[in-house]
mmCIF file with all atom_site columns, C-alpha atoms in Angstrom:
data_model
loop_
_atom_site.group_PDB
_atom_site.id
_atom_site.type_symbol
_atom_site.label_atom_id
_atom_site.label_alt_id
_atom_site.label_comp_id
_atom_site.label_asym_id
_atom_site.label_entity_id
_atom_site.label_seq_id
_atom_site.pdbx_PDB_ins_code
_atom_site.Cartn_x
_atom_site.Cartn_y
_atom_site.Cartn_z
_atom_site.occupancy
_atom_site.B_iso_or_equiv
_atom_site.pdbx_formal_charge
_atom_site.auth_seq_id
_atom_site.auth_comp_id
_atom_site.auth_asym_id
_atom_site.auth_atom_id
_atom_site.pdbx_PDB_model_num
ATOM 1   C CA . UNK A 1 1   ? 194.206 271.536 37.693 1.00 95.00 ? 186 UNK A CA 1
ATOM 2   C CA . UNK A 1 2   ? 196.925 268.908 37.289 1.00 96.00 ? 187 UNK A CA 1
ATOM 3   C CA . UNK A 1 3   ? 195.732 265.712 35.597 1.00 97.00 ? 188 UNK A CA 1
ATOM 4   C CA . UNK A 1 4   ? 197.466 262.601 34.297 1.00 98.00 ? 189 UNK A CA 1
ATOM 5   C CA . UNK A 1 5   ? 195.531 260.157 32.121 1.00 97.00 ? 190 UNK A CA 1
ATOM 6   C CA . UNK A 1 6   ? 197.139 256.870 31.079 1.00 97.00 ? 191 UNK A CA 1
ATOM 7   C CA . UNK A 1 7   ? 196.068 254.731 28.141 1.00 97.00 ? 192 UNK A CA 1
ATOM 8   C CA . UNK A 1 8   ? 197.357 251.883 26.010 1.00 97.00 ? 193 UNK A CA 1
ATOM 9   C CA . UNK A 1 9   ? 197.175 248.962 28.404 1.00 96.00 ? 194 UNK A CA 1
ATOM 10  C CA . UNK A 1 10  ? 195.729 245.605 27.443 1.00 97.00 ? 195 UNK A CA 1
ATOM 11  C CA . UNK A 1 11  ? 196.401 241.930 26.900 1.00 97.00 ? 196 UNK A CA 1
ATOM 12  C CA . UNK A 1 12  ? 199.596 241.004 25.064 1.00 97.00 ? 197 UNK A CA 1
ATOM 13  C CA . UNK A 1 13  ? 201.388 237.722 24.468 1.00 97.00 ? 198 UNK A CA 1
ATOM 14  C CA . UNK A 1 14  ? 204.817 237.011 25.951 1.00 97.00 ? 199 UNK A CA 1
ATOM 15  C CA . UNK A 1 15  ? 207.485 238.511 23.727 1.00 97.00 ? 200 UNK A CA 1
ATOM 16  C CA . UNK A 1 16  ? 205.089 241.130 22.416 1.00 98.00 ? 201 UNK A CA 1
ATOM 17  C CA . UNK A 1 17  ? 205.151 244.918 22.569 1.00 98.00 ? 202 UNK A CA 1
ATOM 18  C CA . UNK A 1 18  ? 202.898 247.654 23.877 1.00 98.00 ? 203 UNK A CA 1
ATOM 19  C CA . UNK A 1 19  ? 203.121 251.442 24.108 1.00 98.00 ? 204 UNK A CA 1
ATOM 20  C CA . UNK A 1 20  ? 201.616 253.268 27.051 1.00 98.00 ? 205 UNK A CA 1
ATOM 21  C CA . UNK A 1 21  ? 200.689 256.943 26.926 1.00 98.00 ? 206 UNK A CA 1
ATOM 22  C CA . UNK A 1 22  ? 200.159 259.463 29.714 1.00 98.00 ? 207 UNK A CA 1
ATOM 23  C CA . UNK A 1 23  ? 198.450 262.691 28.698 1.00 98.00 ? 208 UNK A CA 1
ATOM 24  C CA . UNK A 1 24  ? 199.262 265.534 31.073 1.00 97.00 ? 209 UNK A CA 1
ATOM 25  C CA . UNK A 1 25  ? 197.322 268.738 31.669 1.00 96.00 ? 210 UNK A CA 1
ATOM 26  C CA . UNK A 1 26  ? 197.701 271.641 34.066 1.00 96.00 ? 211 UNK A CA 1
ATOM 27  C CA . UNK A 1 27  ? 201.505 271.608 33.864 1.00 95.00 ? 212 UNK A CA 1
ATOM 28  C CA . UNK A 1 28  ? 204.348 271.014 31.374 1.00 95.00 ? 213 UNK A CA 1
ATOM 29  C CA . UNK A 1 29  ? 205.965 267.578 31.363 1.00 94.00 ? 214 UNK A CA 1
ATOM 30  C CA . UNK A 1 30  ? 209.333 268.961 30.296 1.00 93.00 ? 215 UNK A CA 1
ATOM 31  C CA . UNK A 1 31  ? 209.516 270.941 33.548 1.00 92.00 ? 216 UNK A CA 1
ATOM 32  C CA . UNK A 1 32  ? 209.191 267.862 35.792 1.00 93.00 ? 217 UNK A CA 1
ATOM 33  C CA . UNK A 1 33  ? 210.767 264.485 36.473 1.00 94.00 ? 218 UNK A CA 1
ATOM 34  C CA . UNK A 1 34  ? 208.170 262.183 34.910 1.00 96.00 ? 219 UNK A CA 1
ATOM 35  C CA . UNK A 1 35  ? 208.135 258.551 35.986 1.00 97.00 ? 220 UNK A CA 1
ATOM 36  C CA . UNK A 1 36  ? 206.391 255.269 35.402 1.00 98.00 ? 221 UNK A CA 1
ATOM 37  C CA . UNK A 1 37  ? 205.617 253.159 38.471 1.00 98.00 ? 222 UNK A CA 1
ATOM 38  C CA . UNK A 1 38  ? 203.993 249.729 38.310 1.00 98.00 ? 223 UNK A CA 1
ATOM 39  C CA . UNK A 1 39  ? 202.107 247.491 40.703 1.00 98.00 ? 224 UNK A CA 1
ATOM 40  C CA . UNK A 1 40  ? 201.708 243.780 40.049 1.00 97.00 ? 225 UNK A CA 1
ATOM 41  C CA . UNK A 1 41  ? 198.410 242.246 41.219 1.00 96.00 ? 226 UNK A CA 1
ATOM 42  C CA . UNK A 1 42  ? 198.365 242.122 45.013 1.00 95.00 ? 227 UNK A CA 1
ATOM 43  C CA . UNK A 1 43  ? 201.927 243.431 45.240 1.00 96.00 ? 228 UNK A CA 1
ATOM 44  C CA . UNK A 1 44  ? 203.688 246.660 46.148 1.00 96.00 ? 229 UNK A CA 1
ATOM 45  C CA . UNK A 1 45  ? 204.853 249.620 44.105 1.00 97.00 ? 230 UNK A CA 1
ATOM 46  C CA . UNK A 1 46  ? 207.883 249.287 41.818 1.00 97.00 ? 231 UNK A CA 1
ATOM 47  C CA . UNK A 1 47  ? 209.574 252.254 40.157 1.00 97.00 ? 232 UNK A CA 1
ATOM 48  C CA . UNK A 1 48  ? 210.126 251.523 36.449 1.00 98.00 ? 233 UNK A CA 1
ATOM 49  C CA . UNK A 1 49  ? 211.655 254.539 34.709 1.00 97.00 ? 234 UNK A CA 1
ATOM 50  C CA . UNK A 1 50  ? 212.171 258.306 34.801 1.00 96.00 ? 235 UNK A CA 1
ATOM 51  C CA . UNK A 1 51  ? 212.803 261.038 32.264 1.00 96.00 ? 236 UNK A CA 1
ATOM 52  C CA . UNK A 1 52  ? 214.420 264.101 33.739 1.00 93.00 ? 237 UNK A CA 1
ATOM 53  C CA . UNK A 1 53  ? 213.178 267.634 33.310 1.00 90.00 ? 238 UNK A CA 1
ATOM 54  C CA . UNK A 1 54  ? 214.958 269.815 30.795 1.00 84.00 ? 239 UNK A CA 1
ATOM 55  C CA . UNK A 1 55  ? 217.538 267.760 28.929 1.00 83.00 ? 240 UNK A CA 1
ATOM 56  C CA . UNK A 1 56  ? 215.561 264.541 29.314 1.00 87.00 ? 241 UNK A CA 1
ATOM 57  C CA . UNK A 1 57  ? 218.097 262.080 30.697 1.00 93.00 ? 242 UNK A CA 1
ATOM 58  C CA . UNK A 1 58  ? 216.471 258.689 31.176 1.00 95.00 ? 243 UNK A CA 1
ATOM 59  C CA . UNK A 1 59  ? 216.971 255.954 33.766 1.00 95.00 ? 244 UNK A CA 1
ATOM 60  C CA . UNK A 1 60  ? 215.480 252.495 34.236 1.00 96.00 ? 245 UNK A CA 1
ATOM 61  C CA . UNK A 1 61  ? 215.019 249.823 36.856 1.00 96.00 ? 246 UNK A CA 1
ATOM 62  C CA . UNK A 1 62  ? 217.253 246.816 36.220 1.00 94.00 ? 247 UNK A CA 1
ATOM 63  C CA . UNK A 1 63  ? 214.154 244.656 35.684 1.00 96.00 ? 248 UNK A CA 1
ATOM 64  C CA . UNK A 1 64  ? 213.203 246.562 32.501 1.00 97.00 ? 249 UNK A CA 1
ATOM 65  C CA . UNK A 1 65  ? 216.536 247.931 31.258 1.00 97.00 ? 250 UNK A CA 1
ATOM 66  C CA . UNK A 1 66  ? 217.086 247.172 27.581 1.00 97.00 ? 251 UNK A CA 1
ATOM 67  C CA . UNK A 1 67  ? 213.406 246.298 27.020 1.00 98.00 ? 252 UNK A CA 1
ATOM 68  C CA . UNK A 1 68  ? 211.493 249.469 27.954 1.00 98.00 ? 253 UNK A CA 1
ATOM 69  C CA . UNK A 1 69  ? 211.991 253.009 26.644 1.00 98.00 ? 254 UNK A CA 1
ATOM 70  C CA . UNK A 1 70  ? 210.584 256.157 28.219 1.00 97.00 ? 255 UNK A CA 1
ATOM 71  C CA . UNK A 1 71  ? 210.040 259.264 26.115 1.00 96.00 ? 256 UNK A CA 1
ATOM 72  C CA . UNK A 1 72  ? 207.954 262.401 25.915 1.00 96.00 ? 257 UNK A CA 1
ATOM 73  C CA . UNK A 1 73  ? 206.329 264.489 23.206 1.00 94.00 ? 258 UNK A CA 1
ATOM 74  C CA . UNK A 1 74  ? 206.742 268.115 24.168 1.00 91.00 ? 259 UNK A CA 1
ATOM 75  C CA . UNK A 1 75  ? 204.037 269.666 21.975 1.00 92.00 ? 260 UNK A CA 1
ATOM 76  C CA . UNK A 1 76  ? 201.499 266.979 22.959 1.00 96.00 ? 261 UNK A CA 1
ATOM 77  C CA . UNK A 1 77  ? 202.559 267.253 26.626 1.00 96.00 ? 262 UNK A CA 1
ATOM 78  C CA . UNK A 1 78  ? 202.492 263.469 26.772 1.00 97.00 ? 263 UNK A CA 1
ATOM 79  C CA . UNK A 1 79  ? 204.702 260.820 28.366 1.00 97.00 ? 264 UNK A CA 1
ATOM 80  C CA . UNK A 1 80  ? 205.225 257.396 26.797 1.00 98.00 ? 265 UNK A CA 1
ATOM 81  C CA . UNK A 1 81  ? 206.527 253.988 27.757 1.00 98.00 ? 266 UNK A CA 1
ATOM 82  C CA . UNK A 1 82  ? 207.457 251.651 24.922 1.00 98.00 ? 267 UNK A CA 1
ATOM 83  C CA . UNK A 1 83  ? 207.540 248.111 26.263 1.00 98.00 ? 268 UNK A CA 1
ATOM 84  C CA . UNK A 1 84  ? 209.183 245.367 24.196 1.00 98.00 ? 269 UNK A CA 1
ATOM 85  C CA . UNK A 1 85  ? 209.975 241.713 24.846 1.00 98.00 ? 270 UNK A CA 1
ATOM 86  C CA . UNK A 1 86  ? 207.237 241.577 27.438 1.00 98.00 ? 271 UNK A CA 1
ATOM 87  C CA . UNK A 1 87  ? 207.249 238.843 30.060 1.00 98.00 ? 272 UNK A CA 1
ATOM 88  C CA . UNK A 1 88  ? 204.582 237.436 32.366 1.00 97.00 ? 273 UNK A CA 1
ATOM 89  C CA . UNK A 1 89  ? 206.251 239.216 35.280 1.00 97.00 ? 274 UNK A CA 1
ATOM 90  C CA . UNK A 1 90  ? 205.580 242.568 33.598 1.00 98.00 ? 275 UNK A CA 1
ATOM 91  C CA . UNK A 1 91  ? 201.871 242.089 34.289 1.00 98.00 ? 276 UNK A CA 1
ATOM 92  C CA . UNK A 1 92  ? 200.840 245.061 36.428 1.00 98.00 ? 277 UNK A CA 1
ATOM 93  C CA . UNK A 1 93  ? 198.943 248.295 36.666 1.00 98.00 ? 278 UNK A CA 1
ATOM 94  C CA . UNK A 1 94  ? 201.208 250.995 35.253 1.00 98.00 ? 279 UNK A CA 1
ATOM 95  C CA . UNK A 1 95  ? 200.954 254.480 36.729 1.00 98.00 ? 280 UNK A CA 1
ATOM 96  C CA . UNK A 1 96  ? 202.549 257.645 35.430 1.00 98.00 ? 281 UNK A CA 1
ATOM 97  C CA . UNK A 1 97  ? 203.573 260.073 38.127 1.00 97.00 ? 282 UNK A CA 1
ATOM 98  C CA . UNK A 1 98  ? 204.826 263.639 38.209 1.00 96.00 ? 283 UNK A CA 1
ATOM 99  C CA . UNK A 1 99  ? 208.088 264.135 40.082 1.00 94.00 ? 284 UNK A CA 1
ATOM 100 C CA . UNK A 1 100 ? 208.366 267.542 41.733 1.00 90.00 ? 285 UNK A CA 1
ATOM 101 C CA . UNK A 1 101 ? 211.655 268.649 43.277 1.00 88.00 ? 286 UNK A CA 1
ATOM 102 C CA . UNK A 1 102 ? 210.581 270.995 46.066 1.00 81.00 ? 287 UNK A CA 1
ATOM 103 C CA . UNK A 1 103 ? 213.311 270.148 48.556 1.00 81.00 ? 288 UNK A CA 1
ATOM 104 C CA . UNK A 1 104 ? 216.243 267.766 48.631 1.00 85.00 ? 289 UNK A CA 1
ATOM 105 C CA . UNK A 1 105 ? 216.676 264.811 46.247 1.00 87.00 ? 290 UNK A CA 1
ATOM 106 C CA . UNK A 1 106 ? 214.685 262.802 45.222 1.00 89.00 ? 291 UNK A CA 1
ATOM 107 C CA . UNK A 1 107 ? 211.680 264.515 43.682 1.00 90.00 ? 292 UNK A CA 1
ATOM 108 C CA . UNK A 1 108 ? 208.299 263.694 45.184 1.00 93.00 ? 293 UNK A CA 1
ATOM 109 C CA . UNK A 1 109 ? 205.616 261.925 43.166 1.00 95.00 ? 294 UNK A CA 1
ATOM 110 C CA . UNK A 1 110 ? 202.967 264.537 43.880 1.00 94.00 ? 295 UNK A CA 1
ATOM 111 C CA . UNK A 1 111 ? 200.440 263.608 41.193 1.00 96.00 ? 296 UNK A CA 1
ATOM 112 C CA . UNK A 1 112 ? 199.526 260.168 39.855 1.00 98.00 ? 297 UNK A CA 1
ATOM 113 C CA . UNK A 1 113 ? 197.367 258.941 37.019 1.00 97.00 ? 298 UNK A CA 1
ATOM 114 C CA . UNK A 1 114 ? 194.595 256.390 37.511 1.00 97.00 ? 299 UNK A CA 1
ATOM 115 C CA . UNK A 1 115 ? 196.730 253.595 36.054 1.00 97.00 ? 300 UNK A CA 1
ATOM 116 C CA . UNK A 1 116 ? 196.409 251.280 33.055 1.00 97.00 ? 301 UNK A CA 1
ATOM 117 C CA . UNK A 1 117 ? 196.488 247.479 33.313 1.00 98.00 ? 302 UNK A CA 1
ATOM 118 C CA . UNK A 1 118 ? 198.973 245.491 31.265 1.00 98.00 ? 303 UNK A CA 1
ATOM 119 C CA . UNK A 1 119 ? 198.460 241.735 31.166 1.00 98.00 ? 304 UNK A CA 1
ATOM 120 C CA . UNK A 1 120 ? 201.116 239.536 29.567 1.00 98.00 ? 305 UNK A CA 1
ATOM 121 C CA . UNK A 1 121 ? 199.715 236.088 28.923 1.00 96.00 ? 306 UNK A CA 1
ATOM 122 C CA . UNK A 1 122 ? 199.295 233.531 26.162 1.00 95.00 ? 307 UNK A CA 1
ATOM 123 C CA . UNK B 2 1   ? 212.637 241.809 48.092 1.00 83.00 ? 157 UNK B CA 1
ATOM 124 C CA . UNK B 2 2   ? 212.411 245.582 48.458 1.00 88.00 ? 158 UNK B CA 1
ATOM 125 C CA . UNK B 2 3   ? 215.420 247.835 49.019 1.00 93.00 ? 159 UNK B CA 1
ATOM 126 C CA . UNK B 2 4   ? 213.507 249.637 51.785 1.00 97.00 ? 160 UNK B CA 1
ATOM 127 C CA . UNK B 2 5   ? 212.055 247.374 54.489 1.00 97.00 ? 161 UNK B CA 1
ATOM 128 C CA . UNK B 2 6   ? 208.634 247.956 56.012 1.00 98.00 ? 162 UNK B CA 1
ATOM 129 C CA . UNK B 2 7   ? 206.542 245.724 58.298 1.00 97.00 ? 163 UNK B CA 1
ATOM 130 C CA . UNK B 2 8   ? 203.890 243.912 56.224 1.00 97.00 ? 164 UNK B CA 1
ATOM 131 C CA . UNK B 2 9   ? 201.101 244.943 58.561 1.00 97.00 ? 165 UNK B CA 1
ATOM 132 C CA . UNK B 2 10  ? 200.219 247.058 61.581 1.00 97.00 ? 166 UNK B CA 1
ATOM 133 C CA . UNK B 2 11  ? 196.950 247.540 63.400 1.00 96.00 ? 167 UNK B CA 1
ATOM 134 C CA . UNK B 2 12  ? 195.354 249.736 66.005 1.00 96.00 ? 168 UNK B CA 1
ATOM 135 C CA . UNK B 2 13  ? 192.034 250.659 67.516 1.00 96.00 ? 169 UNK B CA 1
ATOM 136 C CA . UNK B 2 14  ? 190.257 253.901 66.648 1.00 96.00 ? 170 UNK B CA 1
ATOM 137 C CA . UNK B 2 15  ? 191.857 256.825 68.436 1.00 96.00 ? 171 UNK B CA 1
ATOM 138 C CA . UNK B 2 16  ? 195.158 255.052 68.995 1.00 97.00 ? 172 UNK B CA 1
ATOM 139 C CA . UNK B 2 17  ? 198.600 255.867 67.617 1.00 97.00 ? 173 UNK B CA 1
ATOM 140 C CA . UNK B 2 18  ? 200.528 253.626 65.255 1.00 98.00 ? 174 UNK B CA 1
ATOM 141 C CA . UNK B 2 19  ? 203.934 253.919 63.644 1.00 98.00 ? 175 UNK B CA 1
ATOM 142 C CA . UNK B 2 20  ? 205.276 252.379 60.449 1.00 98.00 ? 176 UNK B CA 1
ATOM 143 C CA . UNK B 2 21  ? 209.006 251.965 60.057 1.00 98.00 ? 177 UNK B CA 1
ATOM 144 C CA . UNK B 2 22  ? 211.055 252.135 56.866 1.00 98.00 ? 178 UNK B CA 1
ATOM 145 C CA . UNK B 2 23  ? 214.598 250.780 57.065 1.00 97.00 ? 179 UNK B CA 1
ATOM 146 C CA . UNK B 2 24  ? 217.167 251.423 54.371 1.00 97.00 ? 180 UNK B CA 1
ATOM 147 C CA . UNK B 2 25  ? 220.939 251.512 54.050 1.00 96.00 ? 181 UNK B CA 1
ATOM 148 C CA . UNK B 2 26  ? 223.919 253.766 53.434 1.00 96.00 ? 182 UNK B CA 1
ATOM 149 C CA . UNK B 2 27  ? 223.133 254.022 49.717 1.00 96.00 ? 183 UNK B CA 1
ATOM 150 C CA . UNK B 2 28  ? 219.635 255.413 50.171 1.00 96.00 ? 184 UNK B CA 1
ATOM 151 C CA . UNK B 2 29  ? 218.180 256.839 53.400 1.00 97.00 ? 185 UNK B CA 1
ATOM 152 C CA . UNK B 2 30  ? 221.560 256.789 55.125 1.00 96.00 ? 186 UNK B CA 1
ATOM 153 C CA . UNK B 2 31  ? 223.095 258.737 52.256 1.00 96.00 ? 187 UNK B CA 1
ATOM 154 C CA . UNK B 2 32  ? 220.875 261.678 53.161 1.00 94.00 ? 188 UNK B CA 1
ATOM 155 C CA . UNK B 2 33  ? 218.201 261.300 50.516 1.00 95.00 ? 189 UNK B CA 1
ATOM 156 C CA . UNK B 2 34  ? 214.733 262.472 51.434 1.00 95.00 ? 190 UNK B CA 1
ATOM 157 C CA . UNK B 2 35  ? 211.999 259.975 52.306 1.00 97.00 ? 191 UNK B CA 1
ATOM 158 C CA . UNK B 2 36  ? 208.441 260.380 51.060 1.00 97.00 ? 192 UNK B CA 1
ATOM 159 C CA . UNK B 2 37  ? 205.327 258.477 52.136 1.00 98.00 ? 193 UNK B CA 1
ATOM 160 C CA . UNK B 2 38  ? 202.258 257.500 50.115 1.00 98.00 ? 194 UNK B CA 1
ATOM 161 C CA . UNK B 2 39  ? 198.826 256.238 51.099 1.00 98.00 ? 195 UNK B CA 1
ATOM 162 C CA . UNK B 2 40  ? 196.983 253.843 48.797 1.00 98.00 ? 196 UNK B CA 1
ATOM 163 C CA . UNK B 2 41  ? 193.331 253.211 49.489 1.00 96.00 ? 197 UNK B CA 1
ATOM 164 C CA . UNK B 2 42  ? 191.870 249.992 48.034 1.00 92.00 ? 198 UNK B CA 1
ATOM 165 C CA . UNK B 2 43  ? 191.431 250.172 44.273 1.00 92.00 ? 199 UNK B CA 1
ATOM 166 C CA . UNK B 2 44  ? 192.910 253.640 43.903 1.00 96.00 ? 200 UNK B CA 1
ATOM 167 C CA . UNK B 2 45  ? 196.187 255.250 42.854 1.00 97.00 ? 201 UNK B CA 1
ATOM 168 C CA . UNK B 2 46  ? 198.735 256.137 45.538 1.00 97.00 ? 202 UNK B CA 1
ATOM 169 C CA . UNK B 2 47  ? 198.440 259.578 47.105 1.00 97.00 ? 203 UNK B CA 1
ATOM 170 C CA . UNK B 2 48  ? 201.296 261.666 48.494 1.00 96.00 ? 204 UNK B CA 1
ATOM 171 C CA . UNK B 2 49  ? 201.065 261.777 52.292 1.00 97.00 ? 205 UNK B CA 1
ATOM 172 C CA . UNK B 2 50  ? 204.429 263.085 53.546 1.00 97.00 ? 206 UNK B CA 1
ATOM 173 C CA . UNK B 2 51  ? 207.249 264.643 51.506 1.00 95.00 ? 207 UNK B CA 1
ATOM 174 C CA . UNK B 2 52  ? 210.762 265.634 52.426 1.00 93.00 ? 208 UNK B CA 1
ATOM 175 C CA . UNK B 2 53  ? 210.785 263.380 55.528 1.00 95.00 ? 209 UNK B CA 1
ATOM 176 C CA . UNK B 2 54  ? 208.316 265.385 57.605 1.00 95.00 ? 210 UNK B CA 1
ATOM 177 C CA . UNK B 2 55  ? 206.218 267.737 55.466 1.00 95.00 ? 211 UNK B CA 1
ATOM 178 C CA . UNK B 2 56  ? 202.504 267.397 54.798 1.00 96.00 ? 212 UNK B CA 1
ATOM 179 C CA . UNK B 2 57  ? 200.957 268.481 51.499 1.00 94.00 ? 213 UNK B CA 1
ATOM 180 C CA . UNK B 2 58  ? 197.970 270.759 51.731 1.00 94.00 ? 214 UNK B CA 1
ATOM 181 C CA . UNK B 2 59  ? 194.888 268.815 52.781 1.00 95.00 ? 215 UNK B CA 1
ATOM 182 C CA . UNK B 2 60  ? 196.663 266.051 54.700 1.00 96.00 ? 216 UNK B CA 1
ATOM 183 C CA . UNK B 2 61  ? 195.561 266.068 58.357 1.00 96.00 ? 217 UNK B CA 1
ATOM 184 C CA . UNK B 2 62  ? 198.159 266.822 61.009 1.00 95.00 ? 218 UNK B CA 1
ATOM 185 C CA . UNK B 2 63  ? 197.419 263.379 62.483 1.00 97.00 ? 219 UNK B CA 1
ATOM 186 C CA . UNK B 2 64  ? 200.030 262.171 59.989 1.00 97.00 ? 220 UNK B CA 1
ATOM 187 C CA . UNK B 2 65  ? 203.688 262.920 60.664 1.00 97.00 ? 221 UNK B CA 1
ATOM 188 C CA . UNK B 2 66  ? 207.057 261.693 59.446 1.00 97.00 ? 222 UNK B CA 1
ATOM 189 C CA . UNK B 2 67  ? 210.564 261.501 60.792 1.00 97.00 ? 223 UNK B CA 1
ATOM 190 C CA . UNK B 2 68  ? 213.976 260.306 59.660 1.00 97.00 ? 224 UNK B CA 1
ATOM 191 C CA . UNK B 2 69  ? 217.106 259.290 61.507 1.00 96.00 ? 225 UNK B CA 1
ATOM 192 C CA . UNK B 2 70  ? 220.196 257.566 60.202 1.00 96.00 ? 226 UNK B CA 1
ATOM 193 C CA . UNK B 2 71  ? 219.227 254.791 57.816 1.00 97.00 ? 227 UNK B CA 1
ATOM 194 C CA . UNK B 2 72  ? 215.563 254.703 58.862 1.00 97.00 ? 228 UNK B CA 1
ATOM 195 C CA . UNK B 2 73  ? 212.369 256.715 58.638 1.00 98.00 ? 229 UNK B CA 1
ATOM 196 C CA . UNK B 2 74  ? 208.986 256.455 60.329 1.00 98.00 ? 230 UNK B CA 1
ATOM 197 C CA . UNK B 2 75  ? 205.407 257.417 59.672 1.00 98.00 ? 231 UNK B CA 1
ATOM 198 C CA . UNK B 2 76  ? 203.203 258.090 62.693 1.00 98.00 ? 232 UNK B CA 1
ATOM 199 C CA . UNK B 2 77  ? 199.434 258.240 62.648 1.00 97.00 ? 233 UNK B CA 1
ATOM 200 C CA . UNK B 2 78  ? 197.642 259.522 65.728 1.00 97.00 ? 234 UNK B CA 1
ATOM 201 C CA . UNK B 2 79  ? 193.922 259.473 66.496 1.00 97.00 ? 235 UNK B CA 1
ATOM 202 C CA . UNK B 2 80  ? 193.348 256.500 64.179 1.00 97.00 ? 236 UNK B CA 1
ATOM 203 C CA . UNK B 2 81  ? 190.181 256.644 62.116 1.00 96.00 ? 237 UNK B CA 1
ATOM 204 C CA . UNK B 2 82  ? 188.435 253.964 60.069 1.00 96.00 ? 238 UNK B CA 1
ATOM 205 C CA . UNK B 2 83  ? 189.240 255.827 56.834 1.00 95.00 ? 239 UNK B CA 1
ATOM 206 C CA . UNK B 2 84  ? 192.971 255.483 57.557 1.00 96.00 ? 240 UNK B CA 1
ATOM 207 C CA . UNK B 2 85  ? 192.748 251.791 56.676 1.00 97.00 ? 241 UNK B CA 1
ATOM 208 C CA . UNK B 2 86  ? 195.009 251.543 53.630 1.00 97.00 ? 242 UNK B CA 1
ATOM 209 C CA . UNK B 2 87  ? 198.430 250.495 52.360 1.00 98.00 ? 243 UNK B CA 1
ATOM 210 C CA . UNK B 2 88  ? 201.330 252.817 53.137 1.00 98.00 ? 244 UNK B CA 1
ATOM 211 C CA . UNK B 2 89  ? 204.606 253.017 51.200 1.00 98.00 ? 245 UNK B CA 1
ATOM 212 C CA . UNK B 2 90  ? 207.880 254.789 51.896 1.00 98.00 ? 246 UNK B CA 1
ATOM 213 C CA . UNK B 2 91  ? 210.048 255.938 48.988 1.00 97.00 ? 247 UNK B CA 1
ATOM 214 C CA . UNK B 2 92  ? 213.526 257.317 48.520 1.00 97.00 ? 248 UNK B CA 1
ATOM 215 C CA . UNK B 2 93  ? 216.438 257.225 46.070 1.00 96.00 ? 249 UNK B CA 1
ATOM 216 C CA . UNK B 2 94  ? 219.286 254.735 45.889 1.00 96.00 ? 250 UNK B CA 1
ATOM 217 C CA . UNK B 2 95  ? 222.642 255.907 44.557 1.00 95.00 ? 251 UNK B CA 1
ATOM 218 C CA . UNK B 2 96  ? 223.950 252.405 43.863 1.00 94.00 ? 252 UNK B CA 1
ATOM 219 C CA . UNK B 2 97  ? 220.879 251.623 41.737 1.00 92.00 ? 253 UNK B CA 1
ATOM 220 C CA . UNK B 2 98  ? 220.625 255.146 40.284 1.00 91.00 ? 254 UNK B CA 1
ATOM 221 C CA . UNK B 2 99  ? 216.895 255.044 40.751 1.00 93.00 ? 255 UNK B CA 1
ATOM 222 C CA . UNK B 2 100 ? 213.898 255.537 42.975 1.00 95.00 ? 256 UNK B CA 1
ATOM 223 C CA . UNK B 2 101 ? 213.110 252.799 45.515 1.00 96.00 ? 257 UNK B CA 1
ATOM 224 C CA . UNK B 2 102 ? 209.963 251.922 47.419 1.00 97.00 ? 258 UNK B CA 1
ATOM 225 C CA . UNK B 2 103 ? 209.350 249.981 50.580 1.00 97.00 ? 259 UNK B CA 1
ATOM 226 C CA . UNK B 2 104 ? 207.342 246.797 50.286 1.00 97.00 ? 260 UNK B CA 1
ATOM 227 C CA . UNK B 2 105 ? 204.278 248.477 51.754 1.00 97.00 ? 261 UNK B CA 1
ATOM 228 C CA . UNK B 2 106 ? 202.462 248.200 55.088 1.00 98.00 ? 262 UNK B CA 1
ATOM 229 C CA . UNK B 2 107 ? 198.795 247.339 55.412 1.00 98.00 ? 263 UNK B CA 1
ATOM 230 C CA . UNK B 2 108 ? 197.139 249.304 58.204 1.00 97.00 ? 264 UNK B CA 1
ATOM 231 C CA . UNK B 2 109 ? 194.083 247.707 59.780 1.00 97.00 ? 265 UNK B CA 1
ATOM 232 C CA . UNK B 2 110 ? 191.846 249.760 62.059 1.00 96.00 ? 266 UNK B CA 1
ATOM 233 C CA . UNK B 2 111 ? 190.336 247.303 64.527 1.00 92.00 ? 267 UNK B CA 1
#
């Protein structure tokens, strides 16, 4: 059974850092396009970052480029999001999602974690 | 402001049919990229509803269907039920942004 379990969220001051983790089971993260998607309180979904299957190319939304870093640990089958220079507007529930390329581009987010809340406030 | 445009809300009575539009541009839907749809029930993570424009994952009722034409896509829900009340999001890829894009979301109310 495919499962994604996020952790690492919490309260952090503006300018601070936080690292989110997403432990995967039932599949291998290196074989999929793993993404982080966030949702600010009462708002819609916003794609944050992706790490490609295989070689692991990474891409970011303009809103987080230069501040966030996505990575994975192959033997732990875990996805990470290192978030630096956090701002109030980064406050959101952060979901990790598995991207599965079954047809044409782009991959589908077929499995999602339960989300972890990040609050940036003084 | 989202790259893909959806109506903020739609509503319908039980048993009726509703559609939700998703309008993009030549750098995303119009470029030929697939559109996927997600359903988000209150307080839960999004769930895949339609993939590859018009395909349903196992377990999704055939009351849900998707279509795509030009720079737009649509989600149709027939035989509305109370449990369909949720937020719905379209998603695709944008070549000018080199990333995934979502619509702003549509809140479906079953009257």
